[in-house]
Short mmCIF file of C-alpha atoms in Angstrom, two decimals:
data_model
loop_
_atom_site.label_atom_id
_atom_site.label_comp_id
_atom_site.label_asym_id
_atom_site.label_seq_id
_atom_site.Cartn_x
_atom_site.Cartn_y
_atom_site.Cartn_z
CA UNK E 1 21.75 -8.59 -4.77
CA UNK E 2 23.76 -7.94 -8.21
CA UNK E 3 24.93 -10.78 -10.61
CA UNK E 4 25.82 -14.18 -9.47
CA UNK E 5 29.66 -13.86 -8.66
CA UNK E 6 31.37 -15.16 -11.38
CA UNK E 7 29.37 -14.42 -14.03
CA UNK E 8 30.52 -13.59 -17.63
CA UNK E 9 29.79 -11.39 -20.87
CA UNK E 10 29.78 -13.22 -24.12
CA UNK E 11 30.18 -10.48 -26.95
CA UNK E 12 28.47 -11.32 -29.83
CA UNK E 13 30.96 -10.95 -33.28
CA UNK E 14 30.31 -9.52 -35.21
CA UNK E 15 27.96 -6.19 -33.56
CA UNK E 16 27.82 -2.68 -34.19
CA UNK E 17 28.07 -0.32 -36.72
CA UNK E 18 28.27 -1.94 -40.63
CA UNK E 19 29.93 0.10 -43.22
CA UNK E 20 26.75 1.84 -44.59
CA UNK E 21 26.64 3.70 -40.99
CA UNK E 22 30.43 4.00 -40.75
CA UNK E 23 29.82 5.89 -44.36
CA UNK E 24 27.01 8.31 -43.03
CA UNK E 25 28.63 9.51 -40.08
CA UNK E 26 31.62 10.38 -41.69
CA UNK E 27 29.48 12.58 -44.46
CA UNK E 28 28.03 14.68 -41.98
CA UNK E 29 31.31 15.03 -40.12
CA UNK E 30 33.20 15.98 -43.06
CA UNK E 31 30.67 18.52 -44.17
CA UNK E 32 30.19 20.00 -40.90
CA UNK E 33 34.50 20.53 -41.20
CA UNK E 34 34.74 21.58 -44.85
CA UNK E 35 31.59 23.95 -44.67
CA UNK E 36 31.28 25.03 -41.26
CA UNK E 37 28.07 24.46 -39.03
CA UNK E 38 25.12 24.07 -39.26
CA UNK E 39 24.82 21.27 -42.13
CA UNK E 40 21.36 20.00 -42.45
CA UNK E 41 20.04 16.27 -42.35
CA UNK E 42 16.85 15.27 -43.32
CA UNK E 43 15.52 12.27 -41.10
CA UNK E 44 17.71 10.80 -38.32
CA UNK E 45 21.50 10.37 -40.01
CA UNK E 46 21.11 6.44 -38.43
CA UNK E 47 18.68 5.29 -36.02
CA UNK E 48 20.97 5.71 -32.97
CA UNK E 49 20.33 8.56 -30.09
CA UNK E 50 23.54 8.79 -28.68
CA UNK E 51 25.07 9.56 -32.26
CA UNK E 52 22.17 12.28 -33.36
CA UNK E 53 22.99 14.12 -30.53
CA UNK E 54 26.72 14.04 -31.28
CA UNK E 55 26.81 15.03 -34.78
CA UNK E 56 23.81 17.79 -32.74
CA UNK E 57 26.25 19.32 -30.58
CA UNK E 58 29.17 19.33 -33.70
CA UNK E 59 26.31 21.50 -35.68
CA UNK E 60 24.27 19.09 -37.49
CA UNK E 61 20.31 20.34 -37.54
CA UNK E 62 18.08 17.28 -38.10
CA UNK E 63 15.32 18.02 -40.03
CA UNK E 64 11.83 15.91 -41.82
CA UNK E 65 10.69 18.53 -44.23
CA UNK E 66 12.64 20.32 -46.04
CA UNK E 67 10.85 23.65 -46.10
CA UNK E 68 12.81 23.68 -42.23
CA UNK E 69 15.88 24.18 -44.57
CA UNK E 70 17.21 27.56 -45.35
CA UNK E 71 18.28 28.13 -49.44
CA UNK E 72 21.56 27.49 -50.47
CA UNK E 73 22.09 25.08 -47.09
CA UNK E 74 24.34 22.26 -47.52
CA UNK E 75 21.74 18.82 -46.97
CA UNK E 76 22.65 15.14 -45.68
CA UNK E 77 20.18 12.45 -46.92
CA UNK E 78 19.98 10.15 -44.62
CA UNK E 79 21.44 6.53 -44.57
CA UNK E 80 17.96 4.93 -45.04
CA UNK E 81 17.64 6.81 -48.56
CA UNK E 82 14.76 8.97 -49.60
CA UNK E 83 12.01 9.02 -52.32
CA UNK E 84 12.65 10.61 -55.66
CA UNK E 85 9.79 13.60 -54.87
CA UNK E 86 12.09 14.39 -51.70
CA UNK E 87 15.43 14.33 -54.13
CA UNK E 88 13.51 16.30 -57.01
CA UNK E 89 12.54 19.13 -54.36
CA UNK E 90 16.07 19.20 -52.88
CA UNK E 91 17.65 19.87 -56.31
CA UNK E 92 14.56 22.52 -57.09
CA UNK E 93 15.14 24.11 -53.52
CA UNK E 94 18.90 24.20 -54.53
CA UNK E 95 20.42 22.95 -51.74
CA UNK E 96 24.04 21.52 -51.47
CA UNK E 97 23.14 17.61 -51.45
CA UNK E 98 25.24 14.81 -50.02
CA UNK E 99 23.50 11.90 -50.34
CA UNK E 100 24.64 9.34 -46.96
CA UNK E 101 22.07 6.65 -48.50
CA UNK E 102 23.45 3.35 -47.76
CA UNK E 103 25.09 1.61 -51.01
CA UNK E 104 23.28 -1.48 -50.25
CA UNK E 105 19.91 0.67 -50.07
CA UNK E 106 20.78 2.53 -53.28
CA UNK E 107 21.22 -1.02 -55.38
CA UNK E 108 17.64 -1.85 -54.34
CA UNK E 109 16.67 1.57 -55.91
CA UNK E 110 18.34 1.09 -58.91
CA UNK E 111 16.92 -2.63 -59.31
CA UNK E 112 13.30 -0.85 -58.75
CA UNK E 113 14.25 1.34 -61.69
CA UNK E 114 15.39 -0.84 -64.18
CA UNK E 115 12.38 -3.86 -63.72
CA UNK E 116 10.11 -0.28 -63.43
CA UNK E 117 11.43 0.23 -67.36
CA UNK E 118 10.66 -3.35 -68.38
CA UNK E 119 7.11 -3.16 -67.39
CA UNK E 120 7.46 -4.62 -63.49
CA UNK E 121 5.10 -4.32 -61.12
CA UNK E 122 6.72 -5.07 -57.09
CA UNK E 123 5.66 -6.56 -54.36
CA UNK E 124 7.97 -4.95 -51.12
CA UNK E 125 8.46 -6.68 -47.85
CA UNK E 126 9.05 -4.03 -45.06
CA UNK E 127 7.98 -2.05 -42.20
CA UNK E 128 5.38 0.59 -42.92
CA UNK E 129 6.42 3.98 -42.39
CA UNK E 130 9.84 2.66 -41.82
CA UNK E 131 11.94 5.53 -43.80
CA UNK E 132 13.84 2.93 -46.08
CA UNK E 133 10.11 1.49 -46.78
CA UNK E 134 9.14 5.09 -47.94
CA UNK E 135 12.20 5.73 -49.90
CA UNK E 136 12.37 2.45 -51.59
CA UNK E 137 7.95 2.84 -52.42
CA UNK E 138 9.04 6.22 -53.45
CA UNK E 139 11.42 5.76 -56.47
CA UNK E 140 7.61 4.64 -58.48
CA UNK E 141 4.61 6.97 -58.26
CA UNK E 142 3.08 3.49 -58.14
CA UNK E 143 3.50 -0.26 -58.85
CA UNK E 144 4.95 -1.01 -55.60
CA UNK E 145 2.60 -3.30 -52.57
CA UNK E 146 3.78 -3.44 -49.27
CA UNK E 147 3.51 -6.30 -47.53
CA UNK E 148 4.33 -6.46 -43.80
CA UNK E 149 3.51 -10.63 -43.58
CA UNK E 150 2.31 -13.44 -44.61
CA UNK E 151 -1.38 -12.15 -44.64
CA UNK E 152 -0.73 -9.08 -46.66
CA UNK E 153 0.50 -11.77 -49.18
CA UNK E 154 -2.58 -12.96 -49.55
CA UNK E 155 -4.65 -9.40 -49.56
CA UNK E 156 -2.34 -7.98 -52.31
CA UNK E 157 -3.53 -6.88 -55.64
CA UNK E 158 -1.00 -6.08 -57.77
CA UNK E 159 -2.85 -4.43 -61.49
CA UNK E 160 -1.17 -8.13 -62.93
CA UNK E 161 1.16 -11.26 -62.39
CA UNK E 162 3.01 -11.42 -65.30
CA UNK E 163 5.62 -8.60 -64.70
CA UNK E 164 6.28 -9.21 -60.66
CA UNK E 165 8.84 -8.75 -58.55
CA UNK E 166 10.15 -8.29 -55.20
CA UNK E 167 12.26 -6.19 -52.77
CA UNK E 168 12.88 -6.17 -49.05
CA UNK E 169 13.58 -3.73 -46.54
CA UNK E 170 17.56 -4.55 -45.89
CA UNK E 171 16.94 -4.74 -42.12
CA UNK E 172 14.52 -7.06 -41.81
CA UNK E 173 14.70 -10.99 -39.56
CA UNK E 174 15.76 -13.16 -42.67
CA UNK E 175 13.62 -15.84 -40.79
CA UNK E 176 10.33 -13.71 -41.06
CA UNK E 177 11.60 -12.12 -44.43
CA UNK E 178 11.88 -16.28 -46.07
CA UNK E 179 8.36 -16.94 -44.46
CA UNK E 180 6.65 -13.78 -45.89
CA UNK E 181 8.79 -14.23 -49.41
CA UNK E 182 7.42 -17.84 -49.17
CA UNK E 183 4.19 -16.51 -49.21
CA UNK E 184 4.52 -14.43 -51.78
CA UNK E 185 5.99 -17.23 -54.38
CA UNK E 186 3.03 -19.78 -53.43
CA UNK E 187 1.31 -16.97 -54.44
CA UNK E 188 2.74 -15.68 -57.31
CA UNK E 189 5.32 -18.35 -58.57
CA UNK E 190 6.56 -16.40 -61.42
CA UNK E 191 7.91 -13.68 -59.11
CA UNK E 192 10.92 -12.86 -59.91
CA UNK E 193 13.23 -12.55 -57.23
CA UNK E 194 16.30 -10.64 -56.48
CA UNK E 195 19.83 -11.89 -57.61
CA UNK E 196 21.47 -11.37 -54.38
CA UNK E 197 18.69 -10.75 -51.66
CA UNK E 198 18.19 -7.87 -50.28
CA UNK E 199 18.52 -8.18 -46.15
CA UNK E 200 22.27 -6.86 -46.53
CA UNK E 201 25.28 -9.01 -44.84
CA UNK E 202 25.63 -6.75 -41.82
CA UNK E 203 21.77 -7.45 -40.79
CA UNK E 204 22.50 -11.40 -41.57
CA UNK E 205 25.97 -11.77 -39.94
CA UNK E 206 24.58 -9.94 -36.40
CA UNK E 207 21.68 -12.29 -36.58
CA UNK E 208 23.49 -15.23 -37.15
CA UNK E 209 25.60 -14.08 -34.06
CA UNK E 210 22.82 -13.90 -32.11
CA UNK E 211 21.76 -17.25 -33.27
CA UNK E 212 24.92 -18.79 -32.09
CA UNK E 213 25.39 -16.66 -28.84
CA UNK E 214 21.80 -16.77 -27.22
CA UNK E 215 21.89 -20.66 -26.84
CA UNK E 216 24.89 -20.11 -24.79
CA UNK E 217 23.52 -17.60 -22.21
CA UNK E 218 20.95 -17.02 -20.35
CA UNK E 219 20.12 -13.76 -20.81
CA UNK E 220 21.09 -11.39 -24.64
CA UNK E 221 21.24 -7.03 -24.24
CA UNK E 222 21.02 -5.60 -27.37
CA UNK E 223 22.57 -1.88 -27.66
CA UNK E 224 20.09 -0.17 -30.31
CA UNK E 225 17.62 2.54 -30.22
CA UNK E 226 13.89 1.56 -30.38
CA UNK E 227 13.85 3.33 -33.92
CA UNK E 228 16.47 0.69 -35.19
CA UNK E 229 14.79 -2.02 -37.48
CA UNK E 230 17.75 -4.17 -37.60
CA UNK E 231 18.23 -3.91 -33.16
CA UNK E 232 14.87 -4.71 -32.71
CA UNK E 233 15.22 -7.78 -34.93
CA UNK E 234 18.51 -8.93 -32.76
CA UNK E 235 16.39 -8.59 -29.71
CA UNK E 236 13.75 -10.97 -31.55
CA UNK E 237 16.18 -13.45 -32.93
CA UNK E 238 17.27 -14.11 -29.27
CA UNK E 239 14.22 -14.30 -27.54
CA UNK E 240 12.46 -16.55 -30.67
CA UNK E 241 15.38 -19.13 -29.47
CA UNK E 242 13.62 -19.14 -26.08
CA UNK E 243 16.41 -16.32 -24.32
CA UNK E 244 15.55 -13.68 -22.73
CA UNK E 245 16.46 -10.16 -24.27
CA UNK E 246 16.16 -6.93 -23.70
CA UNK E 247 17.21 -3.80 -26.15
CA UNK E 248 18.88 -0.56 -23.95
CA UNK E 249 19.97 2.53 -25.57
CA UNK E 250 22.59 2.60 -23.03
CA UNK E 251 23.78 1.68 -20.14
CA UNK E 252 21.59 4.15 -17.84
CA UNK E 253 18.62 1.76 -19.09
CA UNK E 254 19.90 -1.23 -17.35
CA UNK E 255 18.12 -2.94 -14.85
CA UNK E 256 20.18 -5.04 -11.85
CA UNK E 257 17.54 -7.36 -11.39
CA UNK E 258 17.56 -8.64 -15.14
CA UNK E 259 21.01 -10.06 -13.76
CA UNK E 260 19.93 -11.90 -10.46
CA UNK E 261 21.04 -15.46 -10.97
CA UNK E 262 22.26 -14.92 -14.70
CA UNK E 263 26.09 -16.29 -14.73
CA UNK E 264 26.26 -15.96 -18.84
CA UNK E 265 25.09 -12.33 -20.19
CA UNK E 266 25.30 -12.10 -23.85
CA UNK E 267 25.78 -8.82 -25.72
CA UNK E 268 25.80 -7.15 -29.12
CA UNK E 269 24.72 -4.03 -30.99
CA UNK E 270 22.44 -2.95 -33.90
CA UNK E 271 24.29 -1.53 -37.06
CA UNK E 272 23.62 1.90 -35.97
CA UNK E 273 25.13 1.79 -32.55
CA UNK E 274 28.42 2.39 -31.30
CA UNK E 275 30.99 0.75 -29.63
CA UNK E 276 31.43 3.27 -27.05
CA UNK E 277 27.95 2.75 -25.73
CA UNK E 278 28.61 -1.46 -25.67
CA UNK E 279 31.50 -0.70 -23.17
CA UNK E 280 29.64 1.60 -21.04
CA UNK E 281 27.15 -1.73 -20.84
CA UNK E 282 29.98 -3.89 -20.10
CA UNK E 283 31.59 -1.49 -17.28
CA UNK E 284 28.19 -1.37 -15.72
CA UNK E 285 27.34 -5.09 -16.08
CA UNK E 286 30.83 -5.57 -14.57
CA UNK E 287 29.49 -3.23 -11.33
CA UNK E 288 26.48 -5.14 -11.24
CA UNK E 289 28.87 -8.43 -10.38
CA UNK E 290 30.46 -9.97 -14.10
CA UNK E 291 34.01 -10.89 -14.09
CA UNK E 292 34.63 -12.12 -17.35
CA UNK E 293 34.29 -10.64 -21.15
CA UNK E 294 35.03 -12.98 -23.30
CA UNK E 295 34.41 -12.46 -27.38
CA UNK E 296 33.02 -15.05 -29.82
CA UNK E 297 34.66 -16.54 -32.78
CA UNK E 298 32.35 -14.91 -36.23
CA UNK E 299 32.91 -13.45 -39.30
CA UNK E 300 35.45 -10.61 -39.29
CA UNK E 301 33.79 -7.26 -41.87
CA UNK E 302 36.27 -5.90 -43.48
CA UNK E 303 33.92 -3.87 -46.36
CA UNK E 304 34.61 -0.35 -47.19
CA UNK E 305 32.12 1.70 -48.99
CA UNK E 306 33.92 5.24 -50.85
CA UNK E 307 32.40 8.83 -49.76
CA UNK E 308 30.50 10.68 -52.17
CA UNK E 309 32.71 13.17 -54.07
CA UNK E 310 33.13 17.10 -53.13
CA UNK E 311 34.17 15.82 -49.36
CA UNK E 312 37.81 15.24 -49.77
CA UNK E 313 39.25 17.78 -46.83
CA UNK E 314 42.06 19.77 -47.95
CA UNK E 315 45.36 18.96 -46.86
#
């Protein structure tokens, strides 16, 4: 027994991959066409299987340490940005760096820097061990507390109050992220916060999606590997409205009974994952008995960000 008959996808608008990901897949494509294979990345290019194992089989080697990289190799940073003692041995090793480092993830960096010069000390909320969290705690040899929720807030001991501020993780649930940053002001009420906030519009719009869709169905997927942050988070959203959701890497994960006696299936996608995997989940949905995709009015992204120079292709 498949889906009730009649049933129907919702797709959430806007899902899938934001321009920071767009950006970093086309860097290691380009490379891998101007320079020839193999073009080393260090760290997952985005947190999505089905894409690592594309830009694999074009001749992309993924790599964590760099001592797995031969001399004069051409080197991808990731999209989740590094730590300046992994940029400072790059340049010593003398490799041929392209940094994919989301731009959004790069402004945080540069905001570390400049409240580092006027004496701050930050407090980051995050995922430990996430690699944005290490990059982002890596641009300071200290000065930077990681907090991970509300009673890390209250554990924290930054060397003093006077010169605080704070940084997030771009992928985080803005509901937990305003709790924990809550936290942190009844704390320390002369934080000083960010002038636009960090969680970047790509993470807000697919959560606000999900806020609007999962009320509507009775059941959310979420296309996103279990490494995403910002999948993971969609999956929450949903199921902290009371829906039940599941994240698949694809459709092979699917399981027909999640379907029995679901007539409304919503669906989106995590900023790393691609469309090609959400309509290999709709085809097989459609097997399992849906009829009907229908999209949902949201926010149309139309932001661009530029490639990093020395990756024009010659005419």
């Amino acid at each position: 027994m498949g889906v009730v008959n009649q049933s129907e996808i919702i797709l959430a608008e806007p899902r899938g991959f934001c321009a920071g990901v767009d950006r970093a897949i086309e860097i290691v494509e380009r490379a891998l066409a101007k320079f020839g294979a193999p073009i080393y990345v260090r760290h997952e290019i985005v947190h999505n299987t089905y894409v690592v194992n594309d830009l694999k089989a074009k001749g992309a080697i993924f790599i964590e340490e760099l001592s797995d990289v031969p001399p004069g190799a051409t080197l991808v940073f990731s999209a989740h940005g590094v730590s300046k003692a992994v940029q400072q041995e790059a340049e010593r090793r003398g490799f041929q760096i392209f940094d994919a480092t989301c731009p959004l993830v790069t402004k945080v960096h540069v905001e570390v820097a400049k409240l580092h010069k006027e004496g701050y000390e930050f407090i980051m909320i995050g995922h430990k061990g996430h690699p944005e969290v290490e990059g982002t705690m890596g641009q300071l040899d200290s000065g930077i507390h990681l907090v991970e929720d509300e009673e890390d807030v209250l554990r924290v001991q930054p060397r003093q109050t006077r010169k605080l501020a704070v940084v997030t993780q771009t992928t985080l649930s803005m509901d937990d992220a305003a709790s924990i940053l809550a936290a942190v002001k009844a704390r320390f009420p002369e934080v000083r916060e960010p002038k636009q906030q960090d969680i970047c519009y790509a993470t807000q719009n697919r959560q606000d999606a999900v806020k609007i869709l999962s009320p509507q169905v009775d059941l959310v997927i979420v296309v996103g590997s279990p490494t995403s942050s910002n999948s993971n988070r969609l999956r929450e959203v949903a199921q902290k409205l009371g829906t039940t959701a599941y994240m698949v890497d694809d459709a092979s994960e699917l399981k027909a009974e999640w379907f029995e006696g679901k007539t409304r299936v919503g669906l989106t996608a995590g900023a790393s994952a691609p469309e090609i995997l959400v309509q290999q989940v709709i085809e097989r949905i459609k097997a399992l008995g849906a009829v009907a995709v229908r999209k949902m009015e949201g926010i149309e992204e139309t932001i661009k960000f530029p490639l990093p120079k020395g990756l024009k292709l010659d005419a």
